[in-house]
Amino acid sequence: MALIISVLAFSIVQALPSSRSVPNVLSHPFRRISHVPRASSNSSSVSPYYGYAEAAFDTLQTWYSNGNWQTTMWWNAANCLTVCADLQAVDGNRQSEMDQLFPQVYSDNIYAQDGNFLNNYYDDEGWWALAWIAVYDVTKNNTYLSMAQSIFDDMDKGWSANCTGGGGITGGMWWSKKPDTAAGLYVNAIANELYISVAGHLANRASGPYKDKAIHAWTWLSGSGMINSTGLFNDGLTHSCSNNGDNGWTYNQGVIVGGLVEIAQATGDVAYLNSARAIANAAIQQNQEDSGPILREQCEPNCNDDNSQQFKGPFMRNLAILYAATREDQYKNFITKNADSIWNSDRDSQGMGAASNQLGESWSSFVPIPNAVTHNSAMAALVAAIKVTSQ
């Protein structure tokens, strides 16, 4: 077991630029709108996941009002927007609603927080950048892509920590812009992973230094010490730049998996894809129910906060991106088994009106009092199931 673990950790940190090229598996790189057929009015008769995801969207919108989703925090709202855009990428049956939703969320929130989807936390900004990239992918409206670029420019200012990582690079991104707070002195995994993912996504969609910045940041992160002996990213670094041993949350694994697929696409280097595989495999193995392959957060069933209740959705979203690049059945099977369990075991099928089809925190059994956070997270798995069964 020790040998397996050491090999796994070694495989992750080897994703540095090489002369190898990505094989044909990336000759049809993932594009949310181009390579997944959209639903028709009878798509549910072909795949049940269309019907599941459409019903989940309808329920999600019962929390929606004036550009935001009730019961969410700022970054959760960005994930709500992302899952809506992801649904639009594969299912045109809600297009009229989406055509109203995207510009309304944009216009109603552009002056919120610090304006232009910025605030005091670099990770929050990264979630909004990815959301607007997802919206751009389905609308091709450059306003949304430009906003993502503007957000990244602000995130780039946070790359000023002094921890030594891979390649002897000194750097890292701070969690917060406030140096007089604990968050402002914390170098955590998610802020750095979102920086890499946003840069990787932009490298495949816009001109600029994004590819080089993504590679530079990944080189640092892969050797920063945040990867533990089991191949998972822990939450962050101590003030002395050592792994703090905090939880290896599912979103810490998922976000970097998607970012690495984007870098592989931008560079043609299969090493990044191999690192994504290693991280995803470790996460699936170590974050599932004892009874079977259903994704589980370590704090379940009592997470009880809007942060950890969100985490699994981004993992499933990015696992679908990895499947699109590799076509490995293990990822497809994991996603569909989770989607089936969500719909059959984690759904308030007895609810009436607005409570109908609400999705809860635990994907193997329904936990009462769902909200827009637990719901959009589970909905991400339903949308991911459409993607992997339609390719």
GROMACS .gro file of C-alpha atoms in nm:
model
  391
    1MET     CA    1   0.000   0.000   0.000
    2ALA     CA    2   0.286   0.239   0.084
    3LEU     CA    3   0.439   0.177  -0.257
    4ILE     CA    4   0.107   0.245  -0.431
    5ILE     CA    5   0.062   0.571  -0.242
    6SER     CA    6   0.415   0.691  -0.316
    7VAL     CA    7   0.378   0.612  -0.683
    8LEU     CA    8   0.045   0.798  -0.689
    9ALA     CA    9   0.190   1.112  -0.531
   10PHE     CA   10   0.491   1.095  -0.764
   11SER     CA   11   0.267   1.070  -1.071
   12ILE     CA   12   0.084   1.386  -0.975
   13VAL     CA   13   0.388   1.607  -0.941
   14GLN     CA   14   0.537   1.492  -1.271
   15ALA     CA   15   0.301   1.709  -1.477
   16LEU     CA   16   0.566   1.953  -1.591
   17PRO     CA   17   0.610   2.051  -1.958
   18SER     CA   18   0.752   1.766  -2.163
   19SER     CA   19   0.814   1.684  -2.525
   20ARG     CA   20   0.535   1.429  -2.528
   21SER     CA   21   0.217   1.520  -2.710
   22VAL     CA   22  -0.138   1.445  -2.610
   23PRO     CA   23  -0.269   1.142  -2.801
   24ASN     CA   24  -0.587   1.128  -3.003
   25VAL     CA   25  -0.796   1.126  -2.688
   26LEU     CA   26  -0.757   1.505  -2.690
   27SER     CA   27  -0.801   1.550  -3.063
   28HIS     CA   28  -1.166   1.626  -2.985
   29PRO     CA   29  -1.117   1.840  -2.673
   30PHE     CA   30  -1.410   1.914  -2.448
   31ARG     CA   31  -1.621   2.207  -2.554
   32ARG     CA   32  -1.942   2.253  -2.362
   33ILE     CA   33  -2.149   2.335  -2.667
   34SER     CA   34  -1.977   2.175  -2.964
   35HIS     CA   35  -1.938   1.809  -2.882
   36VAL     CA   36  -2.243   1.722  -2.673
   37PRO     CA   37  -2.575   1.702  -2.859
   38ARG     CA   38  -2.852   1.913  -2.713
   39ALA     CA   39  -3.176   1.765  -2.595
   40SER     CA   40  -3.484   1.755  -2.807
   41SER     CA   41  -3.835   1.745  -2.671
   42ASN     CA   42  -3.817   1.366  -2.644
   43SER     CA   43  -3.462   1.339  -2.509
   44SER     CA   44  -3.581   1.199  -2.177
   45SER     CA   45  -3.691   0.888  -2.365
   46VAL     CA   46  -3.329   0.839  -2.474
   47SER     CA   47  -3.157   0.934  -2.148
   48PRO     CA   48  -3.340   0.988  -1.819
   49TYR     CA   49  -3.079   1.240  -1.709
   50TYR     CA   50  -3.226   1.510  -1.931
   51GLY     CA   51  -3.554   1.488  -1.745
   52TYR     CA   52  -3.380   1.473  -1.408
   53ALA     CA   53  -3.167   1.779  -1.479
   54GLU     CA   54  -3.455   1.979  -1.624
   55ALA     CA   55  -3.667   1.908  -1.318
   56ALA     CA   56  -3.374   2.003  -1.096
   57PHE     CA   57  -3.336   2.332  -1.283
   58ASP     CA   58  -3.703   2.411  -1.241
   59THR     CA   59  -3.672   2.351  -0.867
   60LEU     CA   60  -3.348   2.551  -0.843
   61GLN     CA   61  -3.528   2.848  -0.990
   62THR     CA   62  -3.783   2.847  -0.707
   63TRP     CA   63  -3.500   2.993  -0.497
   64TYR     CA   64  -3.414   3.251  -0.763
   65SER     CA   65  -3.508   3.617  -0.725
   66ASN     CA   66  -3.363   3.939  -0.866
   67GLY     CA   67  -3.039   3.797  -0.998
   68ASN     CA   68  -2.955   3.572  -0.708
   69TRP     CA   69  -3.052   3.247  -0.540
   70GLN     CA   70  -3.194   3.266  -0.189
   71THR     CA   71  -3.007   3.060   0.076
   72THR     CA   72  -2.672   3.098  -0.105
   73MET     CA   73  -2.358   3.291  -0.032
   74TRP     CA   74  -2.174   3.486  -0.304
   75TRP     CA   75  -1.961   3.197  -0.430
   76ASN     CA   76  -2.250   2.951  -0.413
   77ALA     CA   77  -2.446   3.181  -0.644
   78ALA     CA   78  -2.163   3.159  -0.897
   79ASN     CA   79  -2.196   2.780  -0.887
   80CYS     CA   80  -2.571   2.808  -0.939
   81LEU     CA   81  -2.504   3.014  -1.251
   82THR     CA   82  -2.240   2.767  -1.371
   83VAL     CA   83  -2.468   2.465  -1.341
   84CYS     CA   84  -2.737   2.652  -1.536
   85ALA     CA   85  -2.489   2.729  -1.814
   86ASP     CA   86  -2.370   2.368  -1.811
   87LEU     CA   87  -2.728   2.251  -1.853
   88GLN     CA   88  -2.780   2.491  -2.142
   89ALA     CA   89  -2.470   2.344  -2.308
   90VAL     CA   90  -2.631   2.002  -2.334
   91ASP     CA   91  -3.003   2.071  -2.321
   92GLY     CA   92  -3.185   2.335  -2.521
   93ASN     CA   93  -3.525   2.277  -2.361
   94ARG     CA   94  -3.478   2.560  -2.113
   95GLN     CA   95  -3.325   2.810  -2.354
   96SER     CA   96  -3.594   3.075  -2.316
   97GLU     CA   97  -3.534   3.080  -1.940
   98MET     CA   98  -3.157   3.088  -1.987
   99ASP     CA   99  -3.181   3.374  -2.236
  100GLN     CA  100  -3.334   3.580  -1.957
  101LEU     CA  101  -3.130   3.440  -1.671
  102PHE     CA  102  -2.775   3.508  -1.791
  103PRO     CA  103  -2.807   3.881  -1.862
  104GLN     CA  104  -3.019   3.935  -1.553
  105VAL     CA  105  -2.761   3.777  -1.320
  106TYR     CA  106  -2.495   3.987  -1.490
  107SER     CA  107  -2.677   4.320  -1.472
  108ASP     CA  108  -2.819   4.268  -1.123
  109ASN     CA  109  -2.482   4.179  -0.971
  110ILE     CA  110  -2.221   4.378  -1.161
  111TYR     CA  111  -2.224   4.647  -0.889
  112ALA     CA  112  -2.255   4.403  -0.598
  113GLN     CA  113  -1.973   4.342  -0.351
  114ASP     CA  114  -1.676   4.544  -0.484
  115GLY     CA  115  -1.815   4.566  -0.837
  116ASN     CA  116  -1.739   4.362  -1.148
  117PHE     CA  117  -1.778   4.039  -0.949
  118LEU     CA  118  -1.482   4.119  -0.724
  119ASN     CA  119  -1.463   4.105  -0.347
  120ASN     CA  120  -1.205   4.045  -0.074
  121TYR     CA  121  -1.158   3.674  -0.149
  122TYR     CA  122  -0.966   3.552  -0.450
  123ASP     CA  123  -1.142   3.216  -0.448
  124ASP     CA  124  -1.484   3.383  -0.472
  125GLU     CA  125  -1.356   3.574  -0.773
  126GLY     CA  126  -1.236   3.254  -0.935
  127TRP     CA  127  -1.579   3.095  -0.907
  128TRP     CA  128  -1.737   3.393  -1.082
  129ALA     CA  129  -1.472   3.389  -1.353
  130LEU     CA  130  -1.547   3.023  -1.426
  131ALA     CA  131  -1.920   3.097  -1.422
  132TRP     CA  132  -1.888   3.367  -1.687
  133ILE     CA  133  -1.663   3.145  -1.896
  134ALA     CA  134  -1.935   2.878  -1.884
  135VAL     CA  135  -2.193   3.136  -1.991
  136TYR     CA  136  -1.964   3.257  -2.269
  137ASP     CA  137  -1.928   2.899  -2.393
  138VAL     CA  138  -2.303   2.870  -2.453
  139THR     CA  139  -2.373   3.224  -2.570
  140LYS     CA  140  -2.050   3.329  -2.745
  141ASN     CA  141  -2.117   3.675  -2.603
  142ASN     CA  142  -1.778   3.839  -2.555
  143THR     CA  143  -1.911   4.051  -2.269
  144TYR     CA  144  -1.899   3.744  -2.048
  145LEU     CA  145  -1.552   3.638  -2.161
  146SER     CA  146  -1.421   3.989  -2.108
  147MET     CA  147  -1.562   3.987  -1.756
  148ALA     CA  148  -1.380   3.661  -1.682
  149GLN     CA  149  -1.057   3.814  -1.811
  150SER     CA  150  -1.109   4.121  -1.593
  151ILE     CA  151  -1.167   3.903  -1.287
  152PHE     CA  152  -0.851   3.704  -1.361
  153ASP     CA  153  -0.650   4.026  -1.384
  154ASP     CA  154  -0.755   4.102  -1.028
  155MET     CA  155  -0.679   3.748  -0.912
  156ASP     CA  156  -0.333   3.780  -1.060
  157LYS     CA  157  -0.255   4.052  -0.808
  158GLY     CA  158  -0.292   3.797  -0.531
  159TRP     CA  159  -0.002   3.587  -0.655
  160SER     CA  160   0.242   3.739  -0.406
  161ALA     CA  161   0.299   3.481  -0.131
  162ASN     CA  162   0.650   3.369  -0.042
  163CYS     CA  163   0.627   2.991  -0.025
  164THR     CA  164   0.868   2.781  -0.228
  165GLY     CA  165   0.706   2.530  -0.457
  166GLY     CA  166   0.792   2.317  -0.756
  167GLY     CA  167   1.068   2.430  -0.988
  168GLY     CA  168   1.215   2.636  -0.705
  169ILE     CA  169   0.943   2.894  -0.770
  170THR     CA  170   0.861   3.129  -0.484
  171GLY     CA  171   0.499   3.235  -0.487
  172GLY     CA  172   0.147   3.123  -0.420
  173MET     CA  173  -0.186   3.301  -0.400
  174TRP     CA  174  -0.334   3.441  -0.083
  175TRP     CA  175  -0.687   3.344   0.009
  176SER     CA  176  -0.789   3.700   0.093
  177LYS     CA  177  -0.685   4.053   0.004
  178LYS     CA  178  -0.681   4.159   0.370
  179PRO     CA  179  -0.330   4.104   0.513
  180ASP     CA  180  -0.447   4.194   0.865
  181THR     CA  181  -0.675   3.889   0.885
  182ALA     CA  182  -0.612   3.516   0.920
  183ALA     CA  183  -0.755   3.463   0.571
  184GLY     CA  184  -0.521   3.728   0.434
  185LEU     CA  185  -0.224   3.534   0.566
  186TYR     CA  186  -0.343   3.197   0.440
  187VAL     CA  187  -0.219   3.026   0.124
  188ASN     CA  188  -0.488   2.769   0.055
  189ALA     CA  189  -0.540   2.511  -0.214
  190ILE     CA  190  -0.867   2.633  -0.360
  191ALA     CA  191  -0.759   2.990  -0.439
  192ASN     CA  192  -0.449   2.862  -0.618
  193GLU     CA  193  -0.641   2.588  -0.800
  194LEU     CA  194  -0.904   2.834  -0.918
  195TYR     CA  195  -0.629   3.066  -1.043
  196ILE     CA  196  -0.485   2.778  -1.244
  197SER     CA  197  -0.823   2.666  -1.374
  198VAL     CA  198  -0.933   3.014  -1.480
  199ALA     CA  199  -0.598   3.070  -1.654
  200GLY     CA  200  -0.624   2.731  -1.826
  201HIS     CA  201  -0.977   2.799  -1.944
  202LEU     CA  202  -0.883   3.142  -2.075
  203ALA     CA  203  -0.578   3.000  -2.254
  204ASN     CA  204  -0.818   2.801  -2.474
  205ARG     CA  205  -1.054   3.091  -2.538
  206ALA     CA  206  -0.867   3.421  -2.541
  207SER     CA  207  -0.535   3.582  -2.629
  208GLY     CA  208  -0.304   3.668  -2.346
  209PRO     CA  209  -0.045   3.524  -2.106
  210TYR     CA  210  -0.288   3.271  -1.964
  211LYS     CA  211  -0.115   2.950  -2.070
  212ASP     CA  212   0.220   3.056  -1.923
  213LYS     CA  213   0.056   3.170  -1.599
  214ALA     CA  214  -0.134   2.843  -1.565
  215ILE     CA  215   0.181   2.637  -1.621
  216HIS     CA  216   0.385   2.854  -1.382
  217ALA     CA  217   0.123   2.827  -1.106
  218TRP     CA  218   0.079   2.452  -1.149
  219THR     CA  219   0.453   2.397  -1.139
  220TRP     CA  220   0.459   2.583  -0.808
  221LEU     CA  221   0.147   2.414  -0.667
  222SER     CA  222   0.253   2.060  -0.758
  223GLY     CA  223   0.569   2.103  -0.552
  224SER     CA  224   0.428   2.322  -0.276
  225GLY     CA  225   0.370   2.037  -0.032
  226MET     CA  226  -0.011   2.060  -0.043
  227ILE     CA  227  -0.036   1.710  -0.192
  228ASN     CA  228  -0.041   1.454   0.086
  229SER     CA  229   0.087   1.097   0.087
  230THR     CA  230  -0.245   0.963  -0.042
  231GLY     CA  231  -0.240   1.184  -0.351
  232LEU     CA  232  -0.500   1.436  -0.234
  233PHE     CA  233  -0.467   1.810  -0.187
  234ASN     CA  234  -0.508   1.918   0.172
  235ASP     CA  235  -0.672   2.253   0.241
  236GLY     CA  236  -0.357   2.468   0.246
  237LEU     CA  237  -0.025   2.565   0.398
  238THR     CA  238   0.080   2.680   0.742
  239HIS     CA  239   0.249   3.015   0.799
  240SER     CA  240   0.578   2.828   0.762
  241CYS     CA  241   0.465   2.698   0.421
  242SER     CA  242   0.411   2.336   0.528
  243ASN     CA  243   0.105   2.122   0.458
  244ASN     CA  244  -0.148   2.202   0.731
  245GLY     CA  245  -0.306   1.856   0.719
  246ASP     CA  246  -0.658   1.995   0.699
  247ASN     CA  247  -0.932   1.810   0.511
  248GLY     CA  248  -0.880   1.713   0.149
  249TRP     CA  249  -1.218   1.842   0.041
  250THR     CA  250  -1.366   1.708  -0.282
  251TYR     CA  251  -1.365   2.047  -0.452
  252ASN     CA  252  -0.992   2.080  -0.383
  253GLN     CA  253  -0.947   1.779  -0.609
  254GLY     CA  254  -1.213   1.860  -0.869
  255VAL     CA  255  -1.114   2.216  -0.953
  256ILE     CA  256  -0.753   2.128  -1.027
  257VAL     CA  257  -0.859   1.825  -1.235
  258GLY     CA  258  -1.054   2.053  -1.470
  259GLY     CA  259  -0.773   2.306  -1.476
  260LEU     CA  260  -0.519   2.041  -1.572
  261VAL     CA  261  -0.737   1.917  -1.857
  262GLU     CA  262  -0.752   2.274  -1.990
  263ILE     CA  263  -0.371   2.306  -1.965
  264ALA     CA  264  -0.329   1.973  -2.145
  265GLN     CA  265  -0.549   2.103  -2.422
  266ALA     CA  266  -0.362   2.434  -2.442
  267THR     CA  267  -0.016   2.275  -2.444
  268GLY     CA  268  -0.066   1.936  -2.606
  269ASP     CA  269   0.124   1.782  -2.314
  270VAL     CA  270  -0.021   1.454  -2.185
  271ALA     CA  271   0.162   1.488  -1.852
  272TYR     CA  272  -0.099   1.733  -1.728
  273LEU     CA  273  -0.374   1.489  -1.820
  274ASN     CA  274  -0.197   1.211  -1.633
  275SER     CA  275  -0.181   1.426  -1.322
  276ALA     CA  276  -0.553   1.498  -1.353
  277ARG     CA  277  -0.620   1.125  -1.371
  278ALA     CA  278  -0.409   1.054  -1.062
  279ILE     CA  279  -0.587   1.319  -0.855
  280ALA     CA  280  -0.933   1.210  -0.971
  281ASN     CA  281  -0.857   0.845  -0.901
  282ALA     CA  282  -0.733   0.922  -0.550
  283ALA     CA  283  -1.038   1.136  -0.479
  284ILE     CA  284  -1.284   0.872  -0.599
  285GLN     CA  285  -1.113   0.602  -0.396
  286GLN     CA  286  -1.100   0.802  -0.073
  287ASN     CA  287  -1.422   1.004  -0.084
  288GLN     CA  288  -1.701   0.755  -0.135
  289GLU     CA  289  -1.956   0.583   0.083
  290ASP     CA  290  -1.853   0.258   0.252
  291SER     CA  291  -2.148   0.090   0.082
  292GLY     CA  292  -2.052   0.184  -0.271
  293PRO     CA  293  -1.921   0.442  -0.518
  294ILE     CA  294  -2.128   0.741  -0.406
  295LEU     CA  295  -1.932   1.061  -0.350
  296ARG     CA  296  -1.919   1.169   0.013
  297GLU     CA  297  -1.777   1.473   0.189
  298GLN     CA  298  -1.591   1.392   0.508
  299CYS     CA  299  -1.829   1.594   0.724
  300GLU     CA  300  -2.148   1.427   0.601
  301PRO     CA  301  -2.425   1.395   0.699
  302ASN     CA  302  -2.374   1.690   0.931
  303CYS     CA  303  -2.178   1.945   0.728
  304ASN     CA  304  -2.434   2.213   0.816
  305ASP     CA  305  -2.273   2.500   0.631
  306ASP     CA  306  -2.300   2.653   0.286
  307ASN     CA  307  -1.935   2.588   0.207
  308SER     CA  308  -1.893   2.214   0.248
  309GLN     CA  309  -2.244   2.148   0.114
  310GLN     CA  310  -2.128   2.294  -0.218
  311PHE     CA  311  -1.805   2.101  -0.260
  312LYS     CA  312  -1.915   1.784  -0.439
  313GLY     CA  313  -2.078   1.963  -0.732
  314PRO     CA  314  -1.754   2.113  -0.866
  315PHE     CA  315  -1.588   1.773  -0.836
  316MET     CA  316  -1.850   1.606  -1.055
  317ARG     CA  317  -1.850   1.894  -1.303
  318ASN     CA  318  -1.474   1.862  -1.351
  319LEU     CA  319  -1.479   1.483  -1.354
  320ALA     CA  320  -1.707   1.510  -1.658
  321ILE     CA  321  -1.447   1.734  -1.820
  322LEU     CA  322  -1.183   1.468  -1.751
  323TYR     CA  323  -1.407   1.200  -1.900
  324ALA     CA  324  -1.452   1.405  -2.216
  325ALA     CA  325  -1.075   1.417  -2.254
  326THR     CA  326  -1.003   1.052  -2.170
  327ARG     CA  327  -1.324   0.856  -2.242
  328GLU     CA  328  -1.234   0.632  -1.947
  329ASP     CA  329  -1.539   0.432  -1.844
  330GLN     CA  330  -1.455   0.445  -1.473
  331TYR     CA  331  -1.537   0.818  -1.468
  332LYS     CA  332  -1.855   0.776  -1.670
  333ASN     CA  333  -1.973   0.494  -1.445
  334PHE     CA  334  -1.896   0.688  -1.128
  335ILE     CA  335  -2.089   0.990  -1.250
  336THR     CA  336  -2.396   0.796  -1.361
  337LYS     CA  337  -2.409   0.590  -1.041
  338ASN     CA  338  -2.405   0.912  -0.840
  339ALA     CA  339  -2.672   1.069  -1.059
  340ASP     CA  340  -2.894   0.764  -1.020
  341SER     CA  341  -2.846   0.764  -0.644
  342ILE     CA  342  -2.925   1.135  -0.621
  343TRP     CA  343  -3.250   1.098  -0.810
  344ASN     CA  344  -3.360   0.777  -0.638
  345SER     CA  345  -3.236   0.838  -0.283
  346ASP     CA  346  -3.157   1.208  -0.230
  347ARG     CA  347  -3.471   1.368  -0.371
  348ASP     CA  348  -3.774   1.497  -0.188
  349SER     CA  349  -4.013   1.315  -0.419
  350GLN     CA  350  -4.298   1.371  -0.174
  351GLY     CA  351  -4.266   1.748  -0.171
  352MET     CA  352  -4.540   1.966  -0.305
  353GLY     CA  353  -4.503   2.283  -0.508
  354ALA     CA  354  -4.166   2.452  -0.448
  355ALA     CA  355  -4.049   2.157  -0.238
  356SER     CA  356  -4.089   1.912  -0.524
  357ASN     CA  357  -3.764   1.744  -0.633
  358GLN     CA  358  -3.541   1.931  -0.389
  359LEU     CA  359  -3.201   1.763  -0.359
  360GLY     CA  360  -3.018   1.729  -0.029
  361GLU     CA  361  -2.669   1.706   0.111
  362SER     CA  362  -2.611   1.330   0.120
  363TRP     CA  363  -2.636   1.166  -0.220
  364SER     CA  364  -2.712   0.821  -0.077
  365SER     CA  365  -3.009   0.924   0.139
  366PHE     CA  366  -3.230   1.228   0.168
  367VAL     CA  367  -3.132   1.469   0.446
  368PRO     CA  368  -3.415   1.711   0.530
  369ILE     CA  369  -3.394   2.087   0.484
  370PRO     CA  370  -3.224   2.109   0.144
  371ASN     CA  371  -3.142   2.451   0.006
  372ALA     CA  372  -3.015   2.605  -0.316
  373VAL     CA  373  -2.660   2.508  -0.217
  374THR     CA  374  -2.720   2.137  -0.165
  375HIS     CA  375  -2.952   2.140  -0.465
  376ASN     CA  376  -2.720   2.301  -0.721
  377SER     CA  377  -2.436   2.080  -0.605
  378ALA     CA  378  -2.638   1.764  -0.667
  379MET     CA  379  -2.775   1.908  -0.991
  380ALA     CA  380  -2.418   1.936  -1.118
  381ALA     CA  381  -2.394   1.558  -1.103
  382LEU     CA  382  -2.718   1.520  -1.301
  383VAL     CA  383  -2.587   1.753  -1.571
  384ALA     CA  384  -2.253   1.570  -1.570
  385ALA     CA  385  -2.445   1.247  -1.634
  386ILE     CA  386  -2.597   1.400  -1.947
  387LYS     CA  387  -2.253   1.497  -2.069
  388VAL     CA  388  -2.090   1.158  -2.020
  389THR     CA  389  -2.380   0.960  -2.167
  390SER     CA  390  -2.414   1.184  -2.472
  391GLN     CA  391  -2.054   1.176  -2.595
   0.00000   0.00000   0.00000
